[in-house]
Every structure is written in structure tokens, then in C-alpha cells.
């Protein structure tokens, strides 16, 4: 069947897309439930970023569970319930609070399958927002790399509504613990515009779809340099690519979406084509996930490289509060563009 | 003892002024925030002033406090300067944390306040180390840990109070029970009605205090701090209070009723003390107005100071990471 009629656009924010994904999965599978702080309170916030608004009305408080302020319980109960065959979606209000439940995630959720000799599995999802938004050092971190280091966890970073919805649905169905990191400036709410938030919507089809874990997407094809970037750094990279195009530098911009397991095929193919690699993330530089990507590419594609691999990351400091200082340490469009220009001197 | 615990009029007015300073500070910064002058977010403490002021009235600068994501009142009560607090909200180098902390991390070692810890329960564990250091060094210092009732569901609350009890550490745990942790009512997430009862599990003495009455707080805190100083170990005070505002700047407070809010507003600790003093003939209403005028002047100066202070520089962001 061919159609010439333009498909009607259904533009959603990431928050709306995540909400749809959760609702669809909860309708489909009775074993899916939601657990976290302030997620279902009547007259409350629907989670720290409003993702869950409306869900308690449909699913009730039995399946939308408000916990005490206890991240150990959120992660521990999700792990335990998953071990017993449930499919919990756990909510962390800010990813900075994941450190409160490192043991449950790293020692329990990640290792149960292996320790049981493959007899058990932990099909849980943990969602956590990242990113600097003028709130100081303890509400700003991008801790993805702590988790890509842990065998037994899958780590995802979503940056647009279409992929957020599709991969959250895949994560719920996955038989492993999956951490999904989202950036606060990308939810699409207007409140954070002062901190640089962008009003972001993408087309999300009405029909059900999944997007697989472990697959990257090329956001912008190009020939001279590959940029791999997540979250807000992805959008800043796209802006830099646009700017550089005017100077005749053609950038290929890749959104890895899954940080572990990484889609090496897409990445290596791109680097072999362009001969240059730039990695941009808001995580701090030392030991960030960019280091792992750089090592992989050096290992596999060294002889295709025509320039050193460059990482553009947040400086190795706790995030400062003052906007002037915050802007100075996070990757900006200017810094990305300047770094890439430097590869062509 | 009279109804003012035999405090001098001067002392009472100082308590009144300190509460008024916190109240008007919070109102001013909220206004500045809405004007777009202040970045980030705010967690405010209108309604809870009596707790910070009543407790800190007994503390020296050598005593230390820990605070939370809602630290403005604790900071001003402990003696962080109004100017440096205001400048911190503007992200200026003259701020109490040189612009690196912001609203959620107010603090100043010079007056005995750690940068406030915005991880719920974070202060509860760290305070154990403050108390331990004071004990090992055999100083007469006391550590006070301010936290919300919501924090008592974190493991840190339990692990720390247990350790403090077995080690007889000079710590006063001050719970500001304002009924809600963000949108979640305490009774919905705790089967124990009063936080004070939780202390019994660790054999720690505890007292429920009217947190809307600065004199009641001051009296209870005086005993607790004296006992801690004397080496008798930790005490928990549960101050029943209420935050008049939302949890943070964008909270429509749909999870609580207008009736409940009105009931607590009627217990406002500031007119509570002021009116009682006037009724008892200690002062005239004019005295109260004068105090308020003085506070407003102080705040005007603080805002001027903050606005005129130099901005931070990008280079400063890279300083202070390691000692
Ligand atoms: C470890 C951790 N979990 C969650 C949060 C998000 N959070 C910030 S304040 C708050 C409610 C705290 O309630 P309470 O301890 O009673 O203090 P109050 O806000 O009432 O002063 C929550 C859940 C946090 N900052 N830290």
C-alpha cells in the first residue's frame, strides 16, 4: 500500500512519550508496576518531572506505589520483585540519589543472575534524570559511567520522545536490569528555560512500536568527522554541525542511545568513513563513558583515524551553582565547534 | 518563671527579630526569584522559623549544625551573614560559598555551619562524625542535625542515631516535622505517628515540641544541648511545625487542604511571640514595627550588596576541588 497523504504529526515531549510507554506496558502486562517517591500522590507532582500525571487514576495506588524517602527500598524492592517475576519500573527523582542505592543496583540487581548460575533474572527498569540546571553540586550529576562499568547492567540515555518511548518499552520487556538516563533540560517543560532547557518534541506514531536496546541512530549524516553525543550535548553537537557545515566541515552526528551494550557497528562504520571522532557528554571527563568509546575506537579503527580522538566533557569538578561557572564547565556548542575546527587545522 | 521563661525583653526582641529576618528574607528572595533575578530553585521555610531560632539561640560559633535542602532559616539563625547569604543566591563571589553552593548548600565554617546537604538524610550520617570528633578531642562542642520527618525513612537516620547512642556523642537531632516530604504526607509512609517514638528503638531520649512556639523550642533545646555538652549522649527533638509555602518554587500544594493551611497559619510563631509581648506589656506595637523596619533595611542592604558584588569567573569554577 502506498500513500501520498502526509502522516499526521503527533508531536510529544519526552515526558509525554515516557508516560505513554509506561501506560501501554502496564495495560499489556499485569506484572508491570511503578515505584518511587512522589509518583502517585493525589494533588502531587506526578514524579519530580510530571511524567506520571494521570497514571494513578488509571492504574490505582496498588500499581503506582509511593514510597517513603528511601532509595534503598526503591531499588531493593524493585530488584526483589523482579526476582519474583514482576517487572518493576523504578523512579529516581534525580540521578544524584542513585548513590543512595548503589549496593542494591551494583551488588544485587547486577549480580543475581550471574551468582545464581543463570537461574535467576532481574527484569527491572530504573529511570533517572541527569544534568546541570543551576541547582548546585548534588542535583546536577551525569552518573552514567558509574553504571557502564558494572557487568550485568544495561545503560541507556534517551534524548528524544520517539526513542524514549520505544526503548522504555523494550527495557520493560528486557530480562535484565536496565537504567535509563534522561536529561532534565530535554523533558520539554518550559520551566527550565532559564537554565537552557529546550522545548523539544518529536513525532511519535499512534501505533505501537519498540526501539531496541543496543542500537544507535545517525541523527545527521556527514563525511568529515563523527560526533557521538548524548542528551543536551547531542543537541549542542547538532547545532555545532550546522554551524560547521557553513565552513565546509561535514559532521556525522550519532546518538548512541544505549551506552552499554554499545552499538559498535554503527560507530565503527561511521569512524571508518569520516576518519575523525569527537565524543561529547555532560558527564565529567575522567573515566566518563567517552573514555570507553575512545578506547574501543582506538582499538578497532586506529588506522582509519586521520586525527586524534577528542572528548568534550564537563570539567573534572563538582557542578558549581552560579550560572557563569556552570556554563564554563559543561560542554557548549561553542566548545564543540571549536574542538572540531581544531581537527582540521 | 513567667510565661517568657524569665527572658529579658531585649532577649525576646532578639528572638523576634531573628525570626522576622528569616521570614522577610524568604519573602524577598521569592520575589526576586519571580522577577528572574535569581537562578535555580528555592526551598523555603516560612512557618518554621521558631525551630531554627529557638535551637540556635543556645549555640556558639564553635558548635556546628548540619542542614538540608531547606537551609535559609538555619543559616540565618546560626549567624551566616544576611549579605553573604543573599549574594550566594545571586551566585556571586561574595556569597557564603563563593557562588559554588547556591540555595541548597548555604553554610559558613566561620559560624559553625557545614554547607547544607541536599541529599535527604545526608546530614544525619555526617553529623555522627562531627560529634565523634568533639568527643575524641574532649571539647565542649555540640553538633545539631536539622532534618525533616521525611529523612527518618532513610537508613541514614537510623544508622546514625544508633551509633550516636552507643558512642554517647554530643549530638542533638532536631526533626522539623512539617507533615509533608515534598508531596507525600508522613502518615502515608510511616506507621509510627510521631518521629519521637522512633528514638526509643535506640534508647535515645526524645521530646515532642511545639515548633510554632519559639520559647518552647528554646526551652527544650536548652536542656538537650546542655545534656549533650555534659557528655550524656544524643537527644532527639521532634518539633511539630508547618511550611507555609510549597515544597519548592513551583508547587501548587494540591496535596493538602486550605483548611489545614489556615489552621497552621493561625499558629504563626512570629505574631505569636510579638503579640504575647505586647499583651504582657513588655513592649508596644511600635517596638515591633521598628524591628521590622530594621529588618527591611538589612535586607535592602543585602540585596544592594549582592547586586553590586562581582560576578564569578569561569576560572573560579576550576578552583577548590582538592585541598
Ligand atoms: C536522598 C534524596 N532523596 C530524595 C530527594 C528529593 N527530595 C528533596 S526534598 C524531599 C522531601 C524531604 O522531606 P523532609 O525530609 O520531610 O524535609 P522538608 O522538605 O519537609 O523540609 C525529597 C523527596 C533528595 N533530595 N535526596
Tab-separated table of C-alpha atoms in Angstrom, chain B residues 17-218:
chain	number	residue	atom	x	y	z
B	17	UNK	CA	13.963	39.929	65.177
B	18	UNK	CA	15.782	36.803	64.071
B	19	UNK	CA	12.521	35.088	63.128
B	20	UNK	CA	11.352	38.205	61.320
B	21	UNK	CA	14.647	38.387	59.451
B	22	UNK	CA	14.206	34.833	58.196
B	23	UNK	CA	10.583	35.424	57.229
B	24	UNK	CA	11.259	38.604	55.294
B	25	UNK	CA	14.395	37.134	53.748
B	26	UNK	CA	12.367	34.255	52.364
B	27	UNK	CA	9.669	36.585	51.068
B	28	UNK	CA	12.214	38.881	49.455
B	29	UNK	CA	14.119	36.110	47.719
B	30	UNK	CA	10.900	34.586	46.437
B	31	UNK	CA	10.013	37.946	44.901
B	32	UNK	CA	13.480	38.289	43.393
B	33	UNK	CA	13.195	34.768	42.056
B	34	UNK	CA	9.890	35.553	40.352
B	35	UNK	CA	11.484	38.695	38.918
B	36	UNK	CA	14.010	36.421	37.252
B	37	UNK	CA	16.893	37.827	39.278
B	38	UNK	CA	17.820	34.563	40.984
B	39	UNK	CA	18.652	31.336	39.133
B	40	UNK	CA	17.907	27.775	40.184
B	41	UNK	CA	15.195	26.885	42.637
B	42	UNK	CA	14.212	27.651	46.237
B	43	UNK	CA	13.025	25.527	49.146
B	44	UNK	CA	11.650	27.954	51.688
B	45	UNK	CA	10.977	27.776	55.415
B	46	UNK	CA	8.254	30.322	56.184
B	47	UNK	CA	6.389	28.943	59.213
B	48	UNK	CA	9.367	27.002	60.544
B	49	UNK	CA	11.418	29.954	61.825
B	50	UNK	CA	10.875	29.222	65.514
B	51	UNK	CA	12.731	25.915	65.303
B	52	UNK	CA	15.935	27.276	63.804
B	53	UNK	CA	15.903	30.364	66.026
B	54	UNK	CA	14.971	28.598	69.258
B	55	UNK	CA	17.682	25.959	68.826
B	56	UNK	CA	20.495	28.161	67.544
B	57	UNK	CA	19.958	30.643	70.369
B	58	UNK	CA	21.973	28.230	72.538
B	59	UNK	CA	24.811	27.592	70.119
B	60	UNK	CA	28.214	29.229	69.837
B	61	UNK	CA	30.064	29.621	66.577
B	62	UNK	CA	32.237	26.707	67.708
B	63	UNK	CA	29.177	24.457	67.778
B	64	UNK	CA	28.244	23.086	64.372
B	65	UNK	CA	24.979	22.450	62.608
B	66	UNK	CA	24.085	20.393	59.570
B	67	UNK	CA	21.187	21.417	57.385
B	68	UNK	CA	19.124	20.316	54.433
B	69	UNK	CA	17.812	21.394	51.031
B	70	UNK	CA	15.759	23.935	53.051
B	71	UNK	CA	18.592	25.755	54.794
B	72	UNK	CA	17.940	29.501	54.654
B	73	UNK	CA	16.447	29.715	58.142
B	74	UNK	CA	19.116	27.537	59.728
B	75	UNK	CA	21.839	29.652	58.139
B	76	UNK	CA	20.441	32.998	59.264
B	77	UNK	CA	19.721	31.622	62.742
B	78	UNK	CA	23.264	30.264	63.098
B	79	UNK	CA	24.774	33.577	62.079
B	80	UNK	CA	25.601	33.318	58.380
B	81	UNK	CA	25.552	36.970	57.343
B	82	UNK	CA	22.477	38.166	55.500
B	83	UNK	CA	24.697	39.761	52.875
B	84	UNK	CA	26.685	36.621	52.157
B	85	UNK	CA	23.514	34.518	52.082
B	86	UNK	CA	21.862	36.858	49.618
B	87	UNK	CA	24.986	37.067	47.472
B	88	UNK	CA	25.122	33.274	47.353
B	89	UNK	CA	21.646	33.201	45.828
B	90	UNK	CA	22.870	35.642	43.195
B	91	UNK	CA	25.801	33.306	42.503
B	92	UNK	CA	28.326	35.989	43.410
B	93	UNK	CA	31.874	35.513	44.696
B	94	UNK	CA	30.917	37.323	47.905
B	95	UNK	CA	28.387	34.586	48.672
B	96	UNK	CA	28.887	32.368	51.704
B	97	UNK	CA	30.034	29.557	49.381
B	98	UNK	CA	31.620	31.852	46.770
B	99	UNK	CA	28.727	31.136	44.413
B	100	UNK	CA	29.546	27.446	44.279
B	101	UNK	CA	26.838	26.269	46.641
B	102	UNK	CA	23.631	28.146	45.911
B	103	UNK	CA	20.370	27.964	47.817
B	104	UNK	CA	20.596	24.294	48.720
B	105	UNK	CA	24.143	24.455	50.108
B	106	UNK	CA	24.183	27.541	52.340
B	107	UNK	CA	26.833	27.321	55.016
B	108	UNK	CA	29.838	29.012	56.575
B	109	UNK	CA	32.540	27.311	58.626
B	110	UNK	CA	33.263	30.585	60.400
B	111	UNK	CA	29.920	30.394	62.193
B	112	UNK	CA	29.755	26.615	62.545
B	113	UNK	CA	27.547	25.580	59.669
B	114	UNK	CA	28.521	22.907	57.152
B	115	UNK	CA	27.395	23.547	53.598
B	116	UNK	CA	23.813	22.337	53.753
B	117	UNK	CA	23.383	18.824	52.410
B	118	UNK	CA	20.617	18.485	49.831
B	119	UNK	CA	20.640	14.708	49.893
B	120	UNK	CA	17.806	13.782	52.255
B	121	UNK	CA	19.367	12.150	55.328
B	122	UNK	CA	22.855	13.213	54.268
B	123	UNK	CA	23.358	15.414	57.303
B	124	UNK	CA	22.209	12.642	59.594
B	125	UNK	CA	25.175	10.437	58.816
B	126	UNK	CA	27.814	13.164	58.588
B	127	UNK	CA	26.786	14.659	61.925
B	128	UNK	CA	27.940	11.466	63.617
B	129	UNK	CA	31.469	12.351	62.607
B	130	UNK	CA	31.184	15.884	63.924
B	131	UNK	CA	30.054	14.516	67.262
B	132	UNK	CA	32.756	11.868	67.211
B	133	UNK	CA	35.491	14.450	66.619
B	134	UNK	CA	34.222	16.580	69.508
B	135	UNK	CA	34.173	13.547	71.772
B	136	UNK	CA	37.648	12.328	70.790
B	137	UNK	CA	39.080	15.801	71.202
B	138	UNK	CA	37.266	16.207	74.527
B	139	UNK	CA	35.957	19.629	73.550
B	140	UNK	CA	32.710	21.029	74.869
B	141	UNK	CA	31.322	21.432	71.354
B	142	UNK	CA	27.890	20.214	70.339
B	143	UNK	CA	26.609	19.252	66.886
B	144	UNK	CA	22.997	19.826	65.897
B	145	UNK	CA	21.479	17.981	62.966
B	146	UNK	CA	18.410	19.595	61.406
B	147	UNK	CA	16.321	17.295	59.223
B	148	UNK	CA	12.765	16.792	58.073
B	149	UNK	CA	10.448	13.987	59.121
B	150	UNK	CA	10.838	12.572	55.613
B	151	UNK	CA	14.508	11.888	56.321
B	152	UNK	CA	13.592	9.467	59.098
B	153	UNK	CA	12.685	6.892	56.467
B	154	UNK	CA	16.224	6.887	55.120
B	155	UNK	CA	18.581	4.333	56.588
B	156	UNK	CA	20.992	7.132	57.464
B	157	UNK	CA	18.678	8.412	60.198
B	158	UNK	CA	18.606	5.035	61.920
B	159	UNK	CA	22.221	4.065	61.455
B	160	UNK	CA	23.484	7.373	62.730
B	161	UNK	CA	21.282	7.782	65.781
B	162	UNK	CA	22.159	4.229	66.799
B	163	UNK	CA	25.878	4.950	66.509
B	164	UNK	CA	25.497	8.270	68.326
B	165	UNK	CA	23.699	6.496	71.148
B	166	UNK	CA	26.237	3.716	71.683
B	167	UNK	CA	29.098	6.207	71.431
B	168	UNK	CA	27.317	8.808	73.600
B	169	UNK	CA	28.062	11.511	71.064
B	170	UNK	CA	27.278	15.185	71.769
B	171	UNK	CA	24.575	15.467	69.112
B	172	UNK	CA	21.087	16.912	69.183
B	173	UNK	CA	18.908	15.580	66.390
B	174	UNK	CA	16.302	18.222	65.589
B	175	UNK	CA	13.489	16.936	63.415
B	176	UNK	CA	11.326	19.598	61.839
B	177	UNK	CA	8.144	17.660	61.303
B	178	UNK	CA	6.215	19.784	58.817
B	179	UNK	CA	3.940	16.847	57.936
B	180	UNK	CA	4.999	16.517	54.287
B	181	UNK	CA	8.097	15.319	52.483
B	182	UNK	CA	7.609	17.040	49.116
B	183	UNK	CA	4.020	15.956	48.268
B	184	UNK	CA	3.987	12.879	50.478
B	185	UNK	CA	2.235	13.030	53.853
B	186	UNK	CA	4.276	11.466	56.626
B	187	UNK	CA	1.396	9.297	57.825
B	188	UNK	CA	1.183	7.728	54.351
B	189	UNK	CA	4.742	6.433	54.539
B	190	UNK	CA	5.282	5.804	58.234
B	191	UNK	CA	3.280	3.553	60.542
B	192	UNK	CA	4.742	5.418	63.532
B	193	UNK	CA	2.803	8.612	64.144
B	194	UNK	CA	5.460	10.587	65.969
B	195	UNK	CA	9.089	10.692	64.929
B	196	UNK	CA	9.951	10.981	68.615
B	197	UNK	CA	8.791	7.392	69.131
B	198	UNK	CA	11.432	6.161	66.725
B	199	UNK	CA	14.181	7.258	69.107
B	200	UNK	CA	13.023	4.661	71.620
B	201	UNK	CA	14.335	1.933	69.318
B	202	UNK	CA	17.818	3.263	70.037
B	203	UNK	CA	17.276	4.116	73.680
B	204	UNK	CA	17.658	7.797	72.864
B	205	UNK	CA	15.587	10.280	74.876
B	206	UNK	CA	13.154	12.222	72.732
B	207	UNK	CA	10.723	15.041	73.204
B	208	UNK	CA	7.854	16.394	71.153
B	209	UNK	CA	7.971	20.179	70.993
B	210	UNK	CA	5.577	22.833	69.720
B	211	UNK	CA	7.645	24.031	66.799
B	212	UNK	CA	5.416	27.081	66.345
B	213	UNK	CA	6.459	28.456	69.741
B	214	UNK	CA	9.994	29.772	69.830
B	215	UNK	CA	10.079	29.779	73.627
B	216	UNK	CA	9.037	26.142	73.816
B	217	UNK	CA	11.683	25.214	71.273
B	218	UNK	CA	14.273	27.280	73.083
